[in-house]
Short mmCIF file of C-alpha atoms and ligand atoms in Angstrom, two decimals:
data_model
loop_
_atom_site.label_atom_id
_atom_site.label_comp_id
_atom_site.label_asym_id
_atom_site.label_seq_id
_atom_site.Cartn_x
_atom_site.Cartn_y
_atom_site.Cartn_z
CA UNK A 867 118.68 99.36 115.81
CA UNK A 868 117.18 97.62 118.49
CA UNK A 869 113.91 95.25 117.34
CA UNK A 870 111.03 94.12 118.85
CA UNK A 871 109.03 90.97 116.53
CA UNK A 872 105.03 91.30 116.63
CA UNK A 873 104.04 87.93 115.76
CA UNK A 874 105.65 84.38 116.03
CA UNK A 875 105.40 83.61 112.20
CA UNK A 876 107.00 81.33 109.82
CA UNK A 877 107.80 84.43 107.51
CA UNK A 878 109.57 85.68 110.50
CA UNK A 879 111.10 82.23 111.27
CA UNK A 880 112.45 81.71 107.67
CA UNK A 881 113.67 85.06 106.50
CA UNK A 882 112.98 88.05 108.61
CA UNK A 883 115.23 87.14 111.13
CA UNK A 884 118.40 86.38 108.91
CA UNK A 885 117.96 89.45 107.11
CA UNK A 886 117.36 91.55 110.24
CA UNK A 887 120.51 90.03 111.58
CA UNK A 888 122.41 90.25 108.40
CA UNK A 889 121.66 93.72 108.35
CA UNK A 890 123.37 94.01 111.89
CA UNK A 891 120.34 94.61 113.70
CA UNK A 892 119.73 93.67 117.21
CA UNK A 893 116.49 91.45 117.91
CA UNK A 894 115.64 92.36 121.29
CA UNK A 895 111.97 90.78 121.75
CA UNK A 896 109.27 88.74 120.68
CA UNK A 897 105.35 89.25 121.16
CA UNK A 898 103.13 86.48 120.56
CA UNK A 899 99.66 86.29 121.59
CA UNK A 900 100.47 82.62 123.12
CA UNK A 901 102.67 83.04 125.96
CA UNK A 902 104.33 79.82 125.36
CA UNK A 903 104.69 80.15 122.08
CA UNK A 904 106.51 83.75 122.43
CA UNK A 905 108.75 81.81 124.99
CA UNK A 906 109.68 78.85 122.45
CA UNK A 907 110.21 81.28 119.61
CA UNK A 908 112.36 83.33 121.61
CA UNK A 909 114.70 80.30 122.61
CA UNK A 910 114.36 79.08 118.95
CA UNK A 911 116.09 82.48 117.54
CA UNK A 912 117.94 83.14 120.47
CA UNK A 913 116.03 86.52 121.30
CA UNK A 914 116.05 87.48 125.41
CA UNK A 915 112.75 88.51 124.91
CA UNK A 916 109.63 86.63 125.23
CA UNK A 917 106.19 88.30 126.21
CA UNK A 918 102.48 88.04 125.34
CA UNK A 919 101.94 91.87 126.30
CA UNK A 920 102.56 94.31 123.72
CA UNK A 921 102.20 97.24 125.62
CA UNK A 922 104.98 96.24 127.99
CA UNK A 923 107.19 95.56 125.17
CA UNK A 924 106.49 98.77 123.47
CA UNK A 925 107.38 100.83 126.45
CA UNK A 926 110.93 99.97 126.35
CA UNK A 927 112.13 103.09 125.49
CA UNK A 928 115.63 100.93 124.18
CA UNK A 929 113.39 99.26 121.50
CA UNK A 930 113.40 101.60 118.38
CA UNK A 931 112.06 99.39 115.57
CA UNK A 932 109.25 97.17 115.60
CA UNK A 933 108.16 94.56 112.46
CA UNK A 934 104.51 93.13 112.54
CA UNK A 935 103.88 89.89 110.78
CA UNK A 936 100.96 88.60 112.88
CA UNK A 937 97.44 87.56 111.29
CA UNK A 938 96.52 90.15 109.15
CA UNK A 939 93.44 91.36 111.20
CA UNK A 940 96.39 92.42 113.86
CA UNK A 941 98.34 94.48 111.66
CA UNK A 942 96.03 97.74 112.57
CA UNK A 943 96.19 97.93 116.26
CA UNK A 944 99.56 96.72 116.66
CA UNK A 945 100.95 99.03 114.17
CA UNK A 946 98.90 102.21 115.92
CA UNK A 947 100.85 101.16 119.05
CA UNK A 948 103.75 100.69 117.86
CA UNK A 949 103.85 103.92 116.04
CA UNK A 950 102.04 105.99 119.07
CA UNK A 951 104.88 104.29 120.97
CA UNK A 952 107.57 106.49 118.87
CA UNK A 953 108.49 103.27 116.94
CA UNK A 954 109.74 102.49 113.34
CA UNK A 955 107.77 100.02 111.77
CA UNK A 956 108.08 97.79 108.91
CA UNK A 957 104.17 96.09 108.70
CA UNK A 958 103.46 92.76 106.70
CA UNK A 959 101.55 93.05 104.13
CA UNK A 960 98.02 93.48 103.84
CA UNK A 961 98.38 96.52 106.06
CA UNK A 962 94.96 95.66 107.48
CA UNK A 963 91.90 94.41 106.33
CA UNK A 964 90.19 97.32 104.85
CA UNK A 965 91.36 100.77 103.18
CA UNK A 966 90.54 102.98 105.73
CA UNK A 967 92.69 101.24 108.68
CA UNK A 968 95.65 101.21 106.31
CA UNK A 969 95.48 104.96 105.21
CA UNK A 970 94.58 105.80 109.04
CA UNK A 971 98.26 104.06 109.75
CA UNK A 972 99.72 105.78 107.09
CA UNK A 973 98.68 108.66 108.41
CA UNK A 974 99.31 108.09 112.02
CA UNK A 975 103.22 107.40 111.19
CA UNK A 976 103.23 110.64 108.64
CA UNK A 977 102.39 112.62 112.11
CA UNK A 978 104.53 110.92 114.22
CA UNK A 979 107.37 111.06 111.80
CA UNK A 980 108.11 107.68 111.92
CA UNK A 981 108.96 105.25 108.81
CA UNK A 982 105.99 103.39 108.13
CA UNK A 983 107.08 100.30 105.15
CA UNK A 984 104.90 97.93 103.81
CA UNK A 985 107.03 93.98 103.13
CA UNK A 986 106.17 93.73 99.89
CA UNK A 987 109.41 91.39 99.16
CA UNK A 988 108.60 91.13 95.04
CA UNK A 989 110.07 94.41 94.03
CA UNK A 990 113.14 94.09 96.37
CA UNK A 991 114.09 91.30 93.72
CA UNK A 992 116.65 92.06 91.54
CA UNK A 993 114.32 90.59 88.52
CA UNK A 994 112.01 92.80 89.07
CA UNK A 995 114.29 95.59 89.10
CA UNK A 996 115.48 94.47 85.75
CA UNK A 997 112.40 94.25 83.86
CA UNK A 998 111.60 98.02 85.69
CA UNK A 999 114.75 98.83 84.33
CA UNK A 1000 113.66 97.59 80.71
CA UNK A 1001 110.40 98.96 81.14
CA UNK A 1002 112.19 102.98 82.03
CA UNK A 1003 114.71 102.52 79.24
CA UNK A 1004 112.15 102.42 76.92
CA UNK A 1005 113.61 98.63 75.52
CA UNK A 1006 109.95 97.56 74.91
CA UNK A 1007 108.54 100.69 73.86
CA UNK A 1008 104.70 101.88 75.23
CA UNK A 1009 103.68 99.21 77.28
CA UNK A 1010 100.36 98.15 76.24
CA UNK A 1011 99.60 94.71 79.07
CA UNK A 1012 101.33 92.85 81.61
CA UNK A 1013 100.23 89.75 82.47
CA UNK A 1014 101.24 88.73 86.10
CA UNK A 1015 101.11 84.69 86.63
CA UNK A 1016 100.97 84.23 90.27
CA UNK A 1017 99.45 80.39 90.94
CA UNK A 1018 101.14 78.18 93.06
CA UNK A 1019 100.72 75.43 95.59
CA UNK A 1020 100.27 76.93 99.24
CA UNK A 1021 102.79 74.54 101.51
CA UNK A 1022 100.40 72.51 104.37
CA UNK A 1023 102.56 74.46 106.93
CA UNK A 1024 100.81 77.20 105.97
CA UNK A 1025 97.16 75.98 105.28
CA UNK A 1026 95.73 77.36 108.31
CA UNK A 1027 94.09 80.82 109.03
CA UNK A 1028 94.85 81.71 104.78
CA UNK A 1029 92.27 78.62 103.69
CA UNK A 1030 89.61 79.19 106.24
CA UNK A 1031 89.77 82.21 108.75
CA UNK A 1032 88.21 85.27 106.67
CA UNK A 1033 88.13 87.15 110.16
CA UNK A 1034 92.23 86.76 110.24
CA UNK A 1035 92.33 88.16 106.36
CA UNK A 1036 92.42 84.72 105.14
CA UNK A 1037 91.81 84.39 101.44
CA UNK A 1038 94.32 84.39 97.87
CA UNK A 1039 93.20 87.95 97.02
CA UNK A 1040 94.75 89.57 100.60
CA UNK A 1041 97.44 86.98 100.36
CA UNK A 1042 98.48 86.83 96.65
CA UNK A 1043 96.76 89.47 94.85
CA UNK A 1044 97.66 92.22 96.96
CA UNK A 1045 101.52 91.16 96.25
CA UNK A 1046 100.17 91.34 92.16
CA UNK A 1047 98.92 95.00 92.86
CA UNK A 1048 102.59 95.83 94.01
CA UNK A 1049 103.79 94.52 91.01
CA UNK A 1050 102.26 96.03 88.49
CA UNK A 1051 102.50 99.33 90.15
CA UNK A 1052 106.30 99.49 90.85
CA UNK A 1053 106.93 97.95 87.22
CA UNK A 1054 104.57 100.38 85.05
CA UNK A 1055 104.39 103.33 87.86
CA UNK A 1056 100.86 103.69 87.85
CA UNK A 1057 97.78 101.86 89.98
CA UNK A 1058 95.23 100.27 88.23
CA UNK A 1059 91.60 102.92 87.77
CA UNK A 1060 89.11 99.67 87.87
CA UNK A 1061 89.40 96.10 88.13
CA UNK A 1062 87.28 93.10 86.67
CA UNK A 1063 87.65 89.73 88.39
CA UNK A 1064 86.17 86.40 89.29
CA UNK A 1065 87.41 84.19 92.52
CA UNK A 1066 86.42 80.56 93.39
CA UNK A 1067 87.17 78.21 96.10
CA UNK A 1068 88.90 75.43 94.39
CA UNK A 1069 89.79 72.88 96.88
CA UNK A 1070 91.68 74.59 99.68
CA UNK A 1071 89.70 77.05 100.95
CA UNK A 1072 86.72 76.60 103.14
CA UNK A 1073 84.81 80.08 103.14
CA UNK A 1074 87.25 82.08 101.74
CA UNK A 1075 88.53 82.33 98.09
CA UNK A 1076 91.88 79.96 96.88
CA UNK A 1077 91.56 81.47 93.40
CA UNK A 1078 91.15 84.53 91.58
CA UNK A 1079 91.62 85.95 88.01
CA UNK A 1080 91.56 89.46 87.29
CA UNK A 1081 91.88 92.07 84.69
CA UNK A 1082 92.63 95.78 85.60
CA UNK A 1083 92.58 99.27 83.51
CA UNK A 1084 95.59 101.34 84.03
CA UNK A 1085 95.40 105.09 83.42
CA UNK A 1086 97.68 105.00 80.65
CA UNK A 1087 94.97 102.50 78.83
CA UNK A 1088 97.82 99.31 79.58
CA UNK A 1089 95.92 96.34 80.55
CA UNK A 1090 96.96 94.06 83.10
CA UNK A 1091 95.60 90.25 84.11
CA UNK A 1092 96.65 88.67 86.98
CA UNK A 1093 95.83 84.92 88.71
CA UNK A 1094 96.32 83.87 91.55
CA UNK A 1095 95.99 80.73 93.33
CA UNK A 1096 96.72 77.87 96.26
CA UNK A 1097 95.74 75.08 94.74
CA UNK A 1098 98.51 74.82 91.52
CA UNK A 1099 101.30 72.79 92.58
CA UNK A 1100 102.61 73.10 88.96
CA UNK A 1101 101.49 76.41 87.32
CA UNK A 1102 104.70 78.00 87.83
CA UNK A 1103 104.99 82.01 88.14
CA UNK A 1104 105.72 84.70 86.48
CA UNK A 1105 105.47 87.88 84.47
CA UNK A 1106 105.21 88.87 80.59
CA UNK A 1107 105.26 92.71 79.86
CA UNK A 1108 104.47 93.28 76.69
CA UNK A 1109 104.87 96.56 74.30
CA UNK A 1110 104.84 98.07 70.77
CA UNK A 1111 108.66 97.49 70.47
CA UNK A 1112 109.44 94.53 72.50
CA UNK A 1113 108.26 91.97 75.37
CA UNK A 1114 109.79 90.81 78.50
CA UNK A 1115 109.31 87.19 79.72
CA UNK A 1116 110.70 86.87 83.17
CA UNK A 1117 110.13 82.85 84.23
CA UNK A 1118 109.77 81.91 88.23
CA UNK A 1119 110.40 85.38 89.31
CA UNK A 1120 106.83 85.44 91.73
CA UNK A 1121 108.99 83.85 94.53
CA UNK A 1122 110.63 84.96 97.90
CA UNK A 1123 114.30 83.61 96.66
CA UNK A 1124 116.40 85.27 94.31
CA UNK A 1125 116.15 82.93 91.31
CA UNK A 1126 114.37 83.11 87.81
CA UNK A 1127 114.87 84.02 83.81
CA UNK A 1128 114.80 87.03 82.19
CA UNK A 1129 114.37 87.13 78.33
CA UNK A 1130 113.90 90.25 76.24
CA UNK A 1131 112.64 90.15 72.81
CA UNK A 1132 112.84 92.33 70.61
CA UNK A 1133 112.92 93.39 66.45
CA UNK A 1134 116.94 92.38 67.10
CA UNK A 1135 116.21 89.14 68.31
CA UNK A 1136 116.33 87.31 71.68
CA UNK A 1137 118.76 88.27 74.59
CA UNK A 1138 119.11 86.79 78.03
CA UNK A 1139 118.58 90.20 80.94
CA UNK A 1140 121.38 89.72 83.75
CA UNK A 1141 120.18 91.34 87.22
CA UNK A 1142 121.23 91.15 90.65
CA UNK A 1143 120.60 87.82 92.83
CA UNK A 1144 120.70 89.26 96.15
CA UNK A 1145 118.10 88.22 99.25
CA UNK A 1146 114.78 89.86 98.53
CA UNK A 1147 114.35 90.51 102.32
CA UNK A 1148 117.72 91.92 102.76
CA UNK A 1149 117.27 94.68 100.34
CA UNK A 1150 113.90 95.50 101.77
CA UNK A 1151 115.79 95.88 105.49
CA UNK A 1152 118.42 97.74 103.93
CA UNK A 1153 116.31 100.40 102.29
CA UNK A 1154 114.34 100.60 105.52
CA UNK A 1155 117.25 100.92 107.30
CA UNK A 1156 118.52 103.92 104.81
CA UNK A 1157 115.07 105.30 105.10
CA UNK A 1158 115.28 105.61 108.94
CA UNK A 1159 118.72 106.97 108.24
CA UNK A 1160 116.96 109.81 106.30
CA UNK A 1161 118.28 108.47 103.17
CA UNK A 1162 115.09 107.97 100.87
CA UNK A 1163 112.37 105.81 101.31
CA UNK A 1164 111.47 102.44 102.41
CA UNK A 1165 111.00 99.88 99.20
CA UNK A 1166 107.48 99.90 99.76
CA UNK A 1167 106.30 102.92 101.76
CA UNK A 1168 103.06 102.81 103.84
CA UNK A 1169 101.15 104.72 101.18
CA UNK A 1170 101.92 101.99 98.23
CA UNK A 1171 100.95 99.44 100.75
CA UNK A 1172 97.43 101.21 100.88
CA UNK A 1173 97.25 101.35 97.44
CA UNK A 1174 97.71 97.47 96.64
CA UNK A 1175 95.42 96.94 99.25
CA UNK A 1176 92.86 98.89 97.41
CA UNK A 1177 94.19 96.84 94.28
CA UNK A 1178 92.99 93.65 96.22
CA UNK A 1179 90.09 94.62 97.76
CA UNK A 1180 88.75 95.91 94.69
CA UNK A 1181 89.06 92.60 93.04
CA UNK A 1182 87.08 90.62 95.67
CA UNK A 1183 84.84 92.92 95.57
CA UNK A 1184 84.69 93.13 92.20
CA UNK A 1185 84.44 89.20 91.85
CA UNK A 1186 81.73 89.02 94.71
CA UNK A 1187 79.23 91.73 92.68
CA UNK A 1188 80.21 90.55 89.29
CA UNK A 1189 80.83 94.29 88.53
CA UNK A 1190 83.77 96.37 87.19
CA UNK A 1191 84.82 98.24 90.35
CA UNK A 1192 86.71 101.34 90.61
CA UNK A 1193 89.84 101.37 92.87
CA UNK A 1194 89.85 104.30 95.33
CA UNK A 1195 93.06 105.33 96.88
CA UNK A 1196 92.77 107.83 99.90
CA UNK A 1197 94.79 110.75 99.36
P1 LIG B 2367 101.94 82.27 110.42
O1 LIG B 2367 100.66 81.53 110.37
O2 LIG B 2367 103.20 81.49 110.46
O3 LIG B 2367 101.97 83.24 111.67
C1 LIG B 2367 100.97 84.23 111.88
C2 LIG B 2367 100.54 84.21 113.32
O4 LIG B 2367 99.79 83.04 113.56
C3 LIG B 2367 101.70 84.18 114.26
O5 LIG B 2367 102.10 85.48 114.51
C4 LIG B 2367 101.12 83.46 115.46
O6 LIG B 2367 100.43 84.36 116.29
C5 LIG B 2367 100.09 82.54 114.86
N1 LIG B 2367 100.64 81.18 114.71
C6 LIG B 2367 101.59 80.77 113.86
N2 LIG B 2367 101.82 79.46 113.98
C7 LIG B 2367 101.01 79.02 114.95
C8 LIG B 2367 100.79 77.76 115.56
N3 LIG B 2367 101.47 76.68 115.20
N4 LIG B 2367 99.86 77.71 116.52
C9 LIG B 2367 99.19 78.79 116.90
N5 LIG B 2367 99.37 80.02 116.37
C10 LIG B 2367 100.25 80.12 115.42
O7 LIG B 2367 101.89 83.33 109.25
P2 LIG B 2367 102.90 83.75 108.14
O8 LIG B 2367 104.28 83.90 108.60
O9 LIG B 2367 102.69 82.88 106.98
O10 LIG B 2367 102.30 85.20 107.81
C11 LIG B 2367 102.36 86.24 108.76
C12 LIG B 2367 102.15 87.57 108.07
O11 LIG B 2367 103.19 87.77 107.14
C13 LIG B 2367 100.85 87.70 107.29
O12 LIG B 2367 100.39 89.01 107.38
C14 LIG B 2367 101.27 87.39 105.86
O13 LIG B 2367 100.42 88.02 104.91
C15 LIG B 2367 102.66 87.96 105.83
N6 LIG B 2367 103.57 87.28 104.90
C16 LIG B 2367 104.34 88.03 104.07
C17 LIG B 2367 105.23 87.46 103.21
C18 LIG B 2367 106.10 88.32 102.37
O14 LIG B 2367 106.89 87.79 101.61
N7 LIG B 2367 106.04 89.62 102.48
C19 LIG B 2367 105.36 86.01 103.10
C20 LIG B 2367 104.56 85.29 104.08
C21 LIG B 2367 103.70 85.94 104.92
P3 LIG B 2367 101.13 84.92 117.59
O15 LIG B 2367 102.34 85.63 117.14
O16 LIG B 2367 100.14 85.81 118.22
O17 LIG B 2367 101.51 83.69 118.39
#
């Protein structure tokens, strides 16, 4: 297909634009809010394209796809345009900044009958896949917690709008958190009912949260606990599932390259889990790509894009009241 890039962004930059062309797919244009810096992206990644005005770009009839990774306050508009514009869109996550903007995309695809796919890279990993796998095959038995370990040292490329911009969805709960909520929803197939959680600003961010630890009720009564973080340049990441008949420890998996350990333990011992090391970003084009095709769905559709938004947002709020707060999915 023929692509059109809403937002001159380092995620873009550093792995959108291999996997897009790796996937065969033709980058036709660039939007940027700058027009200079659309024009030096555009000679940067060799796309003929360059143009500050949406709308313009949108009405090329030739353009059939359109990914958004602007600021995260963007997402809502541009994706309404794109998708009124008879586009195929694959949105960065958070959709938007709120609940309600997200469903109301959702929903604005679902009538337009357009793929609408959230990026949420983690469970396009082949790790995560595994311990899914695990999980299904019963190797662990009734999952009673997962604990999600999600702390890490935010780059000073990107310490801008994330550390101090809450009107751009800065913040590590839209950032990190919301990536969590994916998590623990593709691993143990259900979204969390209420969340507990506490945030703090501990030494990157200026007005908006660097820091958050959470605990969440799932229906099935499994508990999960998840932290995330800027400001720990040597936490490390990862996940622990744990259940009556076994646990998985998967080491260094939180991570947008294909690398990590996977160790099962069980009555029989300890065994080392083999999975697939492909490009995270890859397999989330490809599956888009088979979605458009009519062949299944995106990796992350639209609506579980809403729901780890709601996962998120529940957790601020949750940390800003001191209260247990429920999560509400729209329908
Ligand atoms: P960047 O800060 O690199 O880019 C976001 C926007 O900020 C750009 O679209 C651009 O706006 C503007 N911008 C970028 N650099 C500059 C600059 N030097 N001067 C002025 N403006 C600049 O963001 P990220 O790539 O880190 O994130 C973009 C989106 O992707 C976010 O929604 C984020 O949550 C998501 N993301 C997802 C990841 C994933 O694995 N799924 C990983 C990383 C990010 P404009 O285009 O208008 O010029």
């Amino acid at each position: 297909m023929r692509w059109a890039l809403v937002g001159a962004s380092t995620i873009a930059a550093q792995h959108m634009i291999g996997a897009l062309r790796g996937a065969g797919q033709d980058l036709a244009a660039v939007v940027s809010t700058t027009p200079t810096r659309a024009t030096d992206f555009a000679r940067a990644h060799g796309i003929p394209v360059a143009s500050a005005q949406l709308d313009r770009v949108l009405a090329d009839p030739a353009i059939e796809a359109v990914y958004i990774s602007s600021t995260n306050e963007k997402h809502h508009g541009q994706a309404l345009a794109a998708i009124a514009a008879g586009k195929q869109v694959l949105c960065e996550k958070p959709l938007a900044l709120t609940v309600s903007e997200a469903a109301e995309m959702v929903r604005a695809a679902r009538q337009a009958g357009r793929v609408f796919a959230t990026n949420h890279h983690l469970r396009c990993a082949g790790s995560h896949r595994a311990v899914r796998d695990l999980i299904r095959a019963g190797r662990i038995g009734r999952v009673l917690s997962l604990r999600l370990f999600h702390a890490v040292h935010l780059p000073p490329h990107l310490q801008g709008w994330r550390i101090d911009n809450p009107d751009a969805g800065g913040g590590v709960i839209p950032d990190i958190t919301v990536h969590d909520a994916d998590v623990a929803r593709f691993l143990l197939g259900e979204t969390p009912v209420s969340v507990v959680a506490q945030m703090a600003a501990s030494g990157m961010g200026q007005g908006v949260e660097d820091s958050a630890m959470s605990v969440w009720t799932m229906p099935s009564g499994a508990m999960v606990l998840s932290h995330e973080s800027f400001t720990h340049p040597f936490a490390g990441s990862g996940l622990e599932v744990h259940g009556d008949k076994g646990s998985i420890f998967a080491r260094g998996v939180m991570t947008q390259q294909p690398v990590g350990e996977i160790e099962l333990v069980t009555a029989q011992g300890r065994e080392s889990v083999p999975y697939s090391p492909h490009n995270l970003y890859a397999q989330g084009i490809s599956d888009f790509l088979s979605a458009v095709a009519g062949q299944g769905s995106p990796a992350a559709t639209g609506e579980d894009g809403v729901a780890s938004l709601a996962v998120a947002l529940a957790v601020r709020e949750a940390a800003r009241t001191g209260q247990r707060q429920p999560v509400k999915v729209p329908a």
